[in-house]
PDB file of C-alpha atoms in Angstrom:
ATOM      1  CA  UNK A 173       0.000   0.000   0.000  1.00 47.00           C
ATOM      2  CA  UNK A 174       1.320   3.413  -0.841  1.00 45.00           C
ATOM      3  CA  UNK A 175       0.279   6.723   0.475  1.00 45.00           C
ATOM      4  CA  UNK A 176       1.572   9.523  -1.687  1.00 46.00           C
ATOM      5  CA  UNK A 177      -0.777  11.903  -3.467  1.00 46.00           C
ATOM      6  CA  UNK A 178      -0.282  12.901  -7.079  1.00 48.00           C
ATOM      7  CA  UNK A 179       1.585  16.077  -8.054  1.00 49.00           C
ATOM      8  CA  UNK A 180      -0.186  19.415  -7.968  1.00 47.00           C
ATOM      9  CA  UNK A 181      -2.008  20.345 -11.134  1.00 44.00           C
ATOM     10  CA  UNK A 182      -0.223  23.688 -11.498  1.00 43.00           C
ATOM     11  CA  UNK A 183       2.868  25.300 -10.038  1.00 42.00           C
ATOM     12  CA  UNK A 184       2.564  28.576  -8.125  1.00 45.00           C
ATOM     13  CA  UNK A 185       3.873  31.747  -9.712  1.00 46.00           C
ATOM     14  CA  UNK A 186       5.457  34.523  -7.677  1.00 50.00           C
ATOM     15  CA  UNK A 187       3.379  37.604  -7.157  1.00 50.00           C
ATOM     16  CA  UNK A 188       1.353  39.530  -4.610  1.00 49.00           C
ATOM     17  CA  UNK A 189      -0.988  37.488  -2.477  1.00 48.00           C
ATOM     18  CA  UNK A 190      -4.694  38.084  -3.206  1.00 46.00           C
ATOM     19  CA  UNK A 191      -6.799  39.721  -0.540  1.00 43.00           C
ATOM     20  CA  UNK A 192      -9.313  36.875  -0.442  1.00 42.00           C
ATOM     21  CA  UNK A 193      -8.634  33.222  -1.193  1.00 40.00           C
ATOM     22  CA  UNK A 194     -10.687  30.024  -0.961  1.00 40.00           C
ATOM     23  CA  UNK A 195     -10.481  27.892   2.132  1.00 37.00           C
ATOM     24  CA  UNK A 196      -7.302  25.796   2.161  1.00 41.00           C
ATOM     25  CA  UNK A 197      -7.486  22.039   1.935  1.00 50.00           C
ATOM     26  CA  UNK A 198      -6.668  19.980   4.987  1.00 51.00           C
ATOM     27  CA  UNK A 199      -3.512  18.484   3.512  1.00 59.00           C
ATOM     28  CA  UNK A 200      -1.032  19.529   0.866  1.00 56.00           C
ATOM     29  CA  UNK A 201      -0.732  17.335  -2.206  1.00 52.00           C
ATOM     30  CA  UNK A 202       2.993  16.918  -2.885  1.00 43.00           C
ATOM     31  CA  UNK A 203       4.647  14.078  -4.682  1.00 52.00           C
ATOM     32  CA  UNK A 204       7.815  12.432  -3.424  1.00 43.00           C
ATOM     33  CA  UNK A 205       9.795  15.112  -5.223  1.00 44.00           C
ATOM     34  CA  UNK A 206       8.883  18.734  -5.955  1.00 43.00           C
ATOM     35  CA  UNK A 207       6.222  19.161  -8.653  1.00 46.00           C
ATOM     36  CA  UNK A 208       7.576  19.695 -12.155  1.00 50.00           C
ATOM     37  CA  UNK A 209       6.849  22.905 -14.057  1.00 60.00           C
ATOM     38  CA  UNK A 210       4.631  20.955 -16.470  1.00 72.00           C
ATOM     39  CA  UNK A 211       2.708  18.331 -14.495  1.00 79.00           C
ATOM     40  CA  UNK A 212       2.065  14.964 -16.173  1.00 89.00           C
ATOM     41  CA  UNK A 213      -1.342  14.335 -17.649  1.00 94.00           C
ATOM     42  CA  UNK A 214      -3.928  12.110 -15.995  1.00 96.00           C
ATOM     43  CA  UNK A 215      -3.470   9.476 -18.722  1.00 96.00           C
ATOM     44  CA  UNK A 216       0.282   9.310 -18.081  1.00 97.00           C
ATOM     45  CA  UNK A 217      -0.184   9.142 -14.314  1.00 97.00           C
ATOM     46  CA  UNK A 218      -2.784   6.381 -14.674  1.00 97.00           C
ATOM     47  CA  UNK A 219      -0.393   4.432 -16.915  1.00 98.00           C
ATOM     48  CA  UNK A 220       2.280   4.808 -14.241  1.00 98.00           C
ATOM     49  CA  UNK A 221      -0.126   3.435 -11.632  1.00 98.00           C
ATOM     50  CA  UNK A 222      -0.908   0.483 -13.918  1.00 98.00           C
ATOM     51  CA  UNK A 223       2.750  -0.335 -14.486  1.00 98.00           C
ATOM     52  CA  UNK A 224       3.804   0.147 -10.872  1.00 98.00           C
ATOM     53  CA  UNK A 225       0.986  -2.053  -9.575  1.00 98.00           C
ATOM     54  CA  UNK A 226       1.877  -4.713 -12.145  1.00 98.00           C
ATOM     55  CA  UNK A 227       5.499  -4.702 -10.958  1.00 98.00           C
ATOM     56  CA  UNK A 228       4.348  -4.896  -7.338  1.00 98.00           C
ATOM     57  CA  UNK A 229       2.138  -7.932  -8.020  1.00 98.00           C
ATOM     58  CA  UNK A 230       4.869  -9.600 -10.065  1.00 98.00           C
ATOM     59  CA  UNK A 231       7.124  -9.220  -7.040  1.00 98.00           C
ATOM     60  CA  UNK A 232       4.437 -10.589  -4.724  1.00 98.00           C
ATOM     61  CA  UNK A 233       3.784 -13.627  -6.934  1.00 98.00           C
ATOM     62  CA  UNK A 234       7.536 -14.254  -7.203  1.00 98.00           C
ATOM     63  CA  UNK A 235       7.970 -14.096  -3.446  1.00 97.00           C
ATOM     64  CA  UNK A 236       5.021 -16.370  -2.721  1.00 97.00           C
ATOM     65  CA  UNK A 237       6.161 -18.857  -5.359  1.00 97.00           C
ATOM     66  CA  UNK A 238       9.657 -19.258  -3.858  1.00 97.00           C
ATOM     67  CA  UNK A 239       8.698 -18.966  -0.206  1.00 96.00           C
ATOM     68  CA  UNK A 240       5.579 -21.150  -0.061  1.00 95.00           C
ATOM     69  CA  UNK A 241       5.861 -23.683  -2.898  1.00 95.00           C
ATOM     70  CA  UNK A 242       7.083 -27.198  -1.953  1.00 92.00           C
ATOM     71  CA  UNK A 243      10.182 -26.830  -4.137  1.00 92.00           C
ATOM     72  CA  UNK A 244      10.999 -23.469  -2.524  1.00 92.00           C
ATOM     73  CA  UNK A 245      11.337 -22.471   1.116  1.00 92.00           C
ATOM     74  CA  UNK A 246       8.222 -24.421   2.059  1.00 88.00           C
ATOM     75  CA  UNK A 247       6.243 -21.796   3.999  1.00 88.00           C
ATOM     76  CA  UNK A 248       6.010 -21.214   7.734  1.00 82.00           C
ATOM     77  CA  UNK A 249       6.036 -18.148   9.972  1.00 75.00           C
ATOM     78  CA  UNK A 250       9.475 -17.001   8.852  1.00 93.00           C
ATOM     79  CA  UNK A 251       8.279 -17.040   5.245  1.00 95.00           C
ATOM     80  CA  UNK A 252       5.766 -14.266   6.011  1.00 96.00           C
ATOM     81  CA  UNK A 253       8.508 -12.150   7.607  1.00 96.00           C
ATOM     82  CA  UNK A 254      10.788 -12.577   4.591  1.00 97.00           C
ATOM     83  CA  UNK A 255       7.915 -11.869   2.195  1.00 97.00           C
ATOM     84  CA  UNK A 256       6.986  -8.736   4.150  1.00 97.00           C
ATOM     85  CA  UNK A 257      10.551  -7.434   4.092  1.00 97.00           C
ATOM     86  CA  UNK A 258      10.819  -8.004   0.352  1.00 97.00           C
ATOM     87  CA  UNK A 259       7.458  -6.460  -0.516  1.00 97.00           C
ATOM     88  CA  UNK A 260       8.107  -3.483   1.776  1.00 97.00           C
ATOM     89  CA  UNK A 261      11.479  -2.793   0.164  1.00 98.00           C
ATOM     90  CA  UNK A 262       9.966  -3.146  -3.321  1.00 98.00           C
ATOM     91  CA  UNK A 263       7.148  -0.777  -2.413  1.00 97.00           C
ATOM     92  CA  UNK A 264       9.531   1.902  -1.149  1.00 97.00           C
ATOM     93  CA  UNK A 265      11.627   1.558  -4.303  1.00 98.00           C
ATOM     94  CA  UNK A 266       8.552   1.937  -6.524  1.00 98.00           C
ATOM     95  CA  UNK A 267       7.505   5.068  -4.651  1.00 97.00           C
ATOM     96  CA  UNK A 268      10.948   6.587  -5.129  1.00 97.00           C
ATOM     97  CA  UNK A 269      11.182   5.640  -8.822  1.00 97.00           C
ATOM     98  CA  UNK A 270      10.560   8.109 -11.645  1.00 96.00           C
ATOM     99  CA  UNK A 271       7.077   6.685 -12.495  1.00 97.00           C
ATOM    100  CA  UNK A 272       6.249   6.731  -8.795  1.00 96.00           C
ATOM    101  CA  UNK A 273       7.164  10.405  -8.594  1.00 94.00           C
ATOM    102  CA  UNK A 274       4.946  11.165 -11.561  1.00 95.00           C
ATOM    103  CA  UNK A 275       1.802   9.439 -10.307  1.00 96.00           C
ATOM    104  CA  UNK A 276       2.331   9.627  -6.558  1.00 94.00           C
ATOM    105  CA  UNK A 277       2.553   5.802  -6.390  1.00 95.00           C
ATOM    106  CA  UNK A 278      -0.714   5.029  -4.622  1.00 96.00           C
ATOM    107  CA  UNK A 279      -0.875   1.394  -5.862  1.00 97.00           C
ATOM    108  CA  UNK A 280      -3.907   0.909  -3.612  1.00 97.00           C
ATOM    109  CA  UNK A 281      -7.519   1.977  -4.335  1.00 97.00           C
ATOM    110  CA  UNK A 282      -8.168   2.394  -0.610  1.00 96.00           C
ATOM    111  CA  UNK A 283      -5.270   4.846  -0.336  1.00 94.00           C
ATOM    112  CA  UNK A 284      -6.552   6.800  -3.340  1.00 96.00           C
ATOM    113  CA  UNK A 285      -9.977   7.113  -1.705  1.00 95.00           C
ATOM    114  CA  UNK A 286      -8.443   8.147   1.629  1.00 92.00           C
ATOM    115  CA  UNK A 287      -6.356  10.867  -0.026  1.00 92.00           C
ATOM    116  CA  UNK A 288      -9.460  12.128  -1.810  1.00 94.00           C
ATOM    117  CA  UNK A 289     -11.396  12.290   1.467  1.00 91.00           C
ATOM    118  CA  UNK A 290      -8.471  14.107   3.109  1.00 87.00           C
ATOM    119  CA  UNK A 291      -8.536  16.751   0.372  1.00 88.00           C
ATOM    120  CA  UNK A 292      -5.122  15.816  -1.019  1.00 88.00           C
ATOM    121  CA  UNK A 293      -6.291  14.221  -4.291  1.00 94.00           C
ATOM    122  CA  UNK A 294      -8.838  15.436  -6.881  1.00 95.00           C
ATOM    123  CA  UNK A 295     -12.069  13.471  -7.080  1.00 95.00           C
ATOM    124  CA  UNK A 296     -12.056  13.399 -10.886  1.00 96.00           C
ATOM    125  CA  UNK A 297      -8.870  11.290 -10.813  1.00 97.00           C
ATOM    126  CA  UNK A 298     -10.100   8.661  -8.352  1.00 97.00           C
ATOM    127  CA  UNK A 299     -11.821   6.315 -10.822  1.00 97.00           C
ATOM    128  CA  UNK A 300      -8.995   6.297 -13.426  1.00 97.00           C
ATOM    129  CA  UNK A 301      -6.468   5.584 -10.685  1.00 98.00           C
ATOM    130  CA  UNK A 302      -8.518   2.739  -9.180  1.00 98.00           C
ATOM    131  CA  UNK A 303      -9.140   1.134 -12.572  1.00 98.00           C
ATOM    132  CA  UNK A 304      -5.436   1.388 -13.421  1.00 98.00           C
ATOM    133  CA  UNK A 305      -4.462  -0.217 -10.112  1.00 98.00           C
ATOM    134  CA  UNK A 306      -6.905  -3.112 -10.509  1.00 98.00           C
ATOM    135  CA  UNK A 307      -5.835  -3.645 -14.121  1.00 98.00           C
ATOM    136  CA  UNK A 308      -2.191  -3.613 -13.086  1.00 98.00           C
ATOM    137  CA  UNK A 309      -2.980  -6.209 -10.431  1.00 98.00           C
ATOM    138  CA  UNK A 310      -4.368  -8.604 -13.050  1.00 97.00           C
ATOM    139  CA  UNK A 311      -1.482  -7.942 -15.455  1.00 98.00           C
ATOM    140  CA  UNK A 312       1.204  -8.434 -12.824  1.00 98.00           C
ATOM    141  CA  UNK A 313      -0.342 -11.651 -11.527  1.00 97.00           C
ATOM    142  CA  UNK A 314      -0.695 -13.050 -15.047  1.00 97.00           C
ATOM    143  CA  UNK A 315       2.906 -12.103 -15.833  1.00 98.00           C
ATOM    144  CA  UNK A 316       4.054 -13.917 -12.702  1.00 97.00           C
ATOM    145  CA  UNK A 317       2.272 -17.047 -13.889  1.00 96.00           C
ATOM    146  CA  UNK A 318       3.933 -16.736 -17.298  1.00 97.00           C
ATOM    147  CA  UNK A 319       7.395 -16.296 -15.783  1.00 97.00           C
ATOM    148  CA  UNK A 320       7.209 -19.077 -13.172  1.00 97.00           C
ATOM    149  CA  UNK A 321       4.952 -21.563 -14.917  1.00 96.00           C
ATOM    150  CA  UNK A 322       2.162 -23.879 -13.729  1.00 95.00           C
ATOM    151  CA  UNK A 323       3.408 -24.000 -10.132  1.00 95.00           C
ATOM    152  CA  UNK A 324       1.883 -20.532  -9.621  1.00 96.00           C
ATOM    153  CA  UNK A 325      -1.624 -21.849 -10.304  1.00 94.00           C
ATOM    154  CA  UNK A 326      -1.354 -24.873  -8.025  1.00 92.00           C
ATOM    155  CA  UNK A 327      -1.731 -24.899  -4.224  1.00 90.00           C
ATOM    156  CA  UNK A 328      -0.265 -23.661  -1.992  1.00 91.00           C
ATOM    157  CA  UNK A 329       0.730 -20.739  -4.242  1.00 94.00           C
ATOM    158  CA  UNK A 330      -2.684 -20.329  -5.921  1.00 92.00           C
ATOM    159  CA  UNK A 331      -1.695 -17.166  -7.809  1.00 95.00           C
ATOM    160  CA  UNK A 332      -0.575 -15.640  -4.469  1.00 95.00           C
ATOM    161  CA  UNK A 333      -4.179 -15.051  -3.379  1.00 93.00           C
ATOM    162  CA  UNK A 334      -4.302 -14.456   0.378  1.00 92.00           C
ATOM    163  CA  UNK A 335      -6.507 -16.574   2.633  1.00 90.00           C
ATOM    164  CA  UNK A 336      -7.475 -16.194   6.289  1.00 92.00           C
ATOM    165  CA  UNK A 337      -6.001 -18.502   8.884  1.00 89.00           C
ATOM    166  CA  UNK A 338      -7.994 -20.994  10.964  1.00 90.00           C
ATOM    167  CA  UNK A 339     -10.756 -19.373  12.994  1.00 89.00           C
ATOM    168  CA  UNK A 340     -10.857 -16.174  10.949  1.00 91.00           C
ATOM    169  CA  UNK A 341     -14.265 -15.628   9.375  1.00 89.00           C
ATOM    170  CA  UNK A 342     -15.352 -12.999   6.891  1.00 90.00           C
ATOM    171  CA  UNK A 343     -16.359 -10.464   9.541  1.00 93.00           C
ATOM    172  CA  UNK A 344     -13.045 -10.773  11.360  1.00 94.00           C
ATOM    173  CA  UNK A 345     -11.128 -10.305   8.106  1.00 94.00           C
ATOM    174  CA  UNK A 346     -13.121  -7.176   7.244  1.00 95.00           C
ATOM    175  CA  UNK A 347     -12.555  -5.722  10.729  1.00 96.00           C
ATOM    176  CA  UNK A 348      -8.803  -6.437  10.704  1.00 95.00           C
ATOM    177  CA  UNK A 349      -8.301  -5.060   7.199  1.00 95.00           C
ATOM    178  CA  UNK A 350     -10.352  -1.970   8.040  1.00 96.00           C
ATOM    179  CA  UNK A 351      -8.350  -1.358  11.205  1.00 95.00           C
ATOM    180  CA  UNK A 352      -5.041  -1.526   9.335  1.00 93.00           C
ATOM    181  CA  UNK A 353      -6.165   0.993   6.725  1.00 92.00           C
ATOM    182  CA  UNK A 354      -7.716   3.338   9.289  1.00 93.00           C
ATOM    183  CA  UNK A 355      -4.397   3.469  11.125  1.00 92.00           C
ATOM    184  CA  UNK A 356      -2.585   3.927   7.811  1.00 88.00           C
ATOM    185  CA  UNK A 357      -4.828   6.891   6.950  1.00 86.00           C
ATOM    186  CA  UNK A 358      -3.891   8.552  10.238  1.00 88.00           C
ATOM    187  CA  UNK A 359      -0.201   7.896   9.572  1.00 88.00           C
ATOM    188  CA  UNK A 360      -0.636   9.300   6.063  1.00 83.00           C
ATOM    189  CA  UNK A 361      -2.182  12.496   7.386  1.00 85.00           C
ATOM    190  CA  UNK A 362       0.505  12.960  10.003  1.00 86.00           C
ATOM    191  CA  UNK A 363       3.347  12.496   7.515  1.00 88.00           C
ATOM    192  CA  UNK A 364       1.819  14.652   4.791  1.00 84.00           C
ATOM    193  CA  UNK A 365       1.348  17.517   7.247  1.00 84.00           C
ATOM    194  CA  UNK A 366       5.101  18.217   7.437  1.00 88.00           C
ATOM    195  CA  UNK A 367       7.825  18.445   4.763  1.00 90.00           C
ATOM    196  CA  UNK A 368      10.118  16.063   6.646  1.00 91.00           C
ATOM    197  CA  UNK A 369       7.266  13.566   6.906  1.00 89.00           C
ATOM    198  CA  UNK A 370       6.679  13.676   3.168  1.00 90.00           C
ATOM    199  CA  UNK A 371      10.349  12.886   2.587  1.00 92.00           C
ATOM    200  CA  UNK A 372      10.170   9.903   4.936  1.00 94.00           C
ATOM    201  CA  UNK A 373       6.850   8.657   3.543  1.00 93.00           C
ATOM    202  CA  UNK A 374       8.185   5.934   1.175  1.00 94.00           C
ATOM    203  CA  UNK A 375      10.278   4.371   3.928  1.00 96.00           C
ATOM    204  CA  UNK A 376       7.450   4.548   6.464  1.00 95.00           C
ATOM    205  CA  UNK A 377       5.029   2.914   4.020  1.00 94.00           C
ATOM    206  CA  UNK A 378       7.509   0.151   3.246  1.00 96.00           C
ATOM    207  CA  UNK A 379       8.074  -0.530   6.934  1.00 96.00           C
ATOM    208  CA  UNK A 380       4.347  -0.608   7.746  1.00 95.00           C
ATOM    209  CA  UNK A 381       3.694  -2.938   4.808  1.00 96.00           C
ATOM    210  CA  UNK A 382       6.436  -5.295   5.973  1.00 96.00           C
ATOM    211  CA  UNK A 383       4.975  -5.400   9.496  1.00 95.00           C
ATOM    212  CA  UNK A 384       1.428  -5.981   8.239  1.00 95.00           C
ATOM    213  CA  UNK A 385       2.493  -8.958   6.114  1.00 96.00           C
ATOM    214  CA  UNK A 386       4.739 -10.421   8.810  1.00 95.00           C
ATOM    215  CA  UNK A 387       2.238 -10.078  11.667  1.00 94.00           C
ATOM    216  CA  UNK A 388      -1.148 -10.462   9.961  1.00 94.00           C
ATOM    217  CA  UNK A 389      -0.049 -12.786   7.160  1.00 94.00           C
ATOM    218  CA  UNK A 390      -0.553 -15.988   9.201  1.00 93.00           C
ATOM    219  CA  UNK A 391      -3.878 -14.652  10.572  1.00 94.00           C
ATOM    220  CA  UNK A 392      -5.843 -12.717   7.953  1.00 92.00           C
ATOM    221  CA  UNK A 393      -3.481 -13.005   5.000  1.00 91.00           C
ATOM    222  CA  UNK A 394      -2.144  -9.467   5.443  1.00 92.00           C
ATOM    223  CA  UNK A 395      -3.478  -7.933   2.247  1.00 93.00           C
ATOM    224  CA  UNK A 396      -4.508  -4.362   3.273  1.00 94.00           C
ATOM    225  CA  UNK A 397      -4.868  -3.517  -0.408  1.00 96.00           C
ATOM    226  CA  UNK A 398      -7.790  -4.372  -2.745  1.00 96.00           C
ATOM    227  CA  UNK A 399      -5.399  -4.388  -5.705  1.00 97.00           C
ATOM    228  CA  UNK A 400      -3.166  -6.890  -3.885  1.00 96.00           C
ATOM    229  CA  UNK A 401      -6.000  -9.421  -3.806  1.00 94.00           C
ATOM    230  CA  UNK A 402      -7.988  -8.539  -6.930  1.00 95.00           C
ATOM    231  CA  UNK A 403      -5.755 -10.009  -9.645  1.00 95.00           C
ATOM    232  CA  UNK A 404      -4.729 -13.151  -7.710  1.00 95.00           C
ATOM    233  CA  UNK A 405      -8.295 -13.936  -6.620  1.00 93.00           C
ATOM    234  CA  UNK A 406      -9.677 -13.323 -10.118  1.00 92.00           C
ATOM    235  CA  UNK A 407      -7.159 -15.617 -11.810  1.00 93.00           C
ATOM    236  CA  UNK A 408      -7.577 -18.254  -9.073  1.00 90.00           C
ATOM    237  CA  UNK A 409     -11.344 -18.228  -9.641  1.00 87.00           C
ATOM    238  CA  UNK A 410     -10.940 -18.550 -13.411  1.00 76.00           C
ATOM    239  CA  UNK A 411      -8.589 -21.482 -12.846  1.00 67.00           C
ATOM    240  CA  UNK A 412     -11.260 -23.339 -10.876  1.00 63.00           C
ATOM    241  CA  UNK A 413     -10.452 -21.996  -7.433  1.00 60.00           C
ATOM    242  CA  UNK A 414     -12.791 -20.243  -5.059  1.00 59.00           C
ATOM    243  CA  UNK A 415     -11.544 -16.660  -5.467  1.00 57.00           C
ATOM    244  CA  UNK A 416     -11.122 -16.582  -1.670  1.00 58.00           C
ATOM    245  CA  UNK A 417     -13.150 -13.875   0.097  1.00 78.00           C
ATOM    246  CA  UNK A 418     -12.459 -11.221  -2.516  1.00 90.00           C
ATOM    247  CA  UNK A 419     -15.263  -9.000  -1.258  1.00 92.00           C
ATOM    248  CA  UNK A 420     -13.850  -8.975   2.289  1.00 93.00           C
ATOM    249  CA  UNK A 421     -10.362  -8.024   1.121  1.00 94.00           C
ATOM    250  CA  UNK A 422     -11.853  -5.204  -0.961  1.00 95.00           C
ATOM    251  CA  UNK A 423     -14.474  -3.898   1.460  1.00 95.00           C
ATOM    252  CA  UNK A 424     -12.256  -3.967   4.564  1.00 95.00           C
ATOM    253  CA  UNK A 425      -9.458  -1.685   3.324  1.00 96.00           C
ATOM    254  CA  UNK A 426     -11.863   0.696   1.577  1.00 96.00           C
ATOM    255  CA  UNK A 427     -14.107   1.070   4.632  1.00 96.00           C
ATOM    256  CA  UNK A 428     -11.132   1.505   6.957  1.00 95.00           C
ATOM    257  CA  UNK A 429      -9.353   4.088   4.802  1.00 94.00           C
ATOM    258  CA  UNK A 430     -12.455   6.206   4.251  1.00 93.00           C
ATOM    259  CA  UNK A 431     -13.565   5.921   7.883  1.00 93.00           C
ATOM    260  CA  UNK A 432     -10.130   6.944   9.145  1.00 92.00           C
ATOM    261  CA  UNK A 433     -10.064   9.976   6.862  1.00 90.00           C
ATOM    262  CA  UNK A 434     -13.597  11.034   7.812  1.00 90.00           C
ATOM    263  CA  UNK A 435     -12.947  10.701  11.542  1.00 87.00           C
ATOM    264  CA  UNK A 436      -9.758  12.726  11.239  1.00 87.00           C
ATOM    265  CA  UNK A 437     -11.540  15.479   9.324  1.00 86.00           C
ATOM    266  CA  UNK A 438     -14.314  15.637  11.921  1.00 85.00           C
ATOM    267  CA  UNK A 439     -11.785  15.881  14.731  1.00 81.00           C
ATOM    268  CA  UNK A 440      -9.948  18.698  13.003  1.00 79.00           C
ATOM    269  CA  UNK A 441     -13.140  20.582  12.189  1.00 76.00           C
ATOM    270  CA  UNK A 442     -14.586  20.046  15.656  1.00 67.00           C
ATOM    271  CA  UNK A 443     -11.476  21.049  17.592  1.00 61.00           C
ATOM    272  CA  UNK A 444     -10.132  23.642  15.182  1.00 55.00           C
ATOM    273  CA  UNK A 445     -12.062  26.561  16.694  1.00 45.00           C
ATOM    274  CA  UNK A 446     -11.814  25.744  20.389  1.00 40.00           C
ATOM    275  CA  UNK A 447      -8.277  24.368  20.436  1.00 43.00           C
ATOM    276  CA  UNK A 448      -6.836  25.153  17.019  1.00 39.00           C
ATOM    277  CA  UNK A 449      -3.409  26.239  18.216  1.00 38.00           C
ATOM    278  CA  UNK A 450      -2.794  23.184  20.406  1.00 33.00           C
ATOM    279  CA  UNK A 451      -4.293  20.751  17.914  1.00 36.00           C
ATOM    280  CA  UNK A 452      -2.298  22.202  15.059  1.00 35.00           C
ATOM    281  CA  UNK A 453       0.933  21.907  17.015  1.00 30.00           C
ATOM    282  CA  UNK A 454       0.283  18.187  17.493  1.00 30.00           C
ATOM    283  CA  UNK A 455      -1.068  17.178  14.095  1.00 32.00           C
ATOM    284  CA  UNK A 456       0.036  19.974  11.806  1.00 35.00           C
ATOM    285  CA  UNK A 457      -3.296  19.646  10.024  1.00 37.00           C
ATOM    286  CA  UNK A 458      -5.319  22.606  11.233  1.00 34.00           C
ATOM    287  CA  UNK A 459      -5.951  25.394   8.765  1.00 35.00           C
ATOM    288  CA  UNK A 460      -3.619  28.380   9.129  1.00 38.00           C
ATOM    289  CA  UNK A 461      -5.047  31.379  10.904  1.00 41.00           C
ATOM    290  CA  UNK A 462      -5.636  34.543   8.918  1.00 44.00           C
ATOM    291  CA  UNK A 463      -3.371  37.423   9.917  1.00 50.00           C
ATOM    292  CA  UNK A 464      -5.060  40.180  11.877  1.00 53.00           C
ATOM    293  CA  UNK A 465      -5.328  43.504  10.020  1.00 56.00           C
ATOM    294  CA  UNK A 466      -2.984  46.150  11.362  1.00 58.00           C
ATOM    295  CA  UNK A 467      -4.411  49.393  12.632  1.00 57.00           C
ATOM    296  CA  UNK A 468      -3.127  52.532  10.941  1.00 58.00           C
ATOM    297  CA  UNK A 469      -0.894  54.701  13.083  1.00 57.00           C
ATOM    298  CA  UNK A 470       2.496  56.349  13.266  1.00 58.00           C
ATOM    299  CA  UNK A 471       5.466  54.111  12.826  1.00 56.00           C
ATOM    300  CA  UNK A 472       7.874  53.694  15.684  1.00 53.00           C
ATOM    301  CA  UNK A 473      11.426  54.868  15.035  1.00 53.00           C
TER     302      UNK A 473
END
């Protein structure tokens, strides 16, 4: 899962500040690097999301094939830790890559929706981004099957589709996935609120992803990303599998990301008037106060 918004649509030009301006958004919308003078088009950014998600899923399928197949590592608790470390490192690298800088490297429909709700991503770009991410998921999973052969389709690899552990029903999976994305939305807001946080964002996302896979992998599967499960589950279903709990792995992250963003916005709006200075010092998300007009009078020497 990645958490960077896309570049700003237009760069600011120097000049006098207008007397009245629209209300500022809750969060800035920077990319990993400063916005270029000519921002990339939506089509180019969506293509970047497609390609980046495909590379991510190819890496996931590769890791699952060699860590969980009988002729590989053979699975086990350590396999989830190794898989998490590899996927986290790959995710950070994709965010820091040139295509990642162009699109913002969301690679997760739930993250795109959370950024939109936080005011850091335009609503008109949400659907193209989500479709590109889901399409990239299918393409990357299919490419993994082409590269590694029939072993990818057979159990226990099963196109790298995640499955819950014993005792984990659909409701528990939805709740766990929602909780992970709600916490990620709060982390996203906190990092985006400060320039140093935006610079550390790729590494923080990679670390969180590694921990989610290592800790929740044996329990819920550790997806936390609808695009992570969409392509594998779709190809597993077409190959005669069950397409394991696809709805739960889609609904959980989406509900959690949107709920986390909405709750954060309500807290900021509710506490901004009564305790704006203290709240802003903690979160960095409160709207800046307007400067008080100066009274005319003689200047002091």
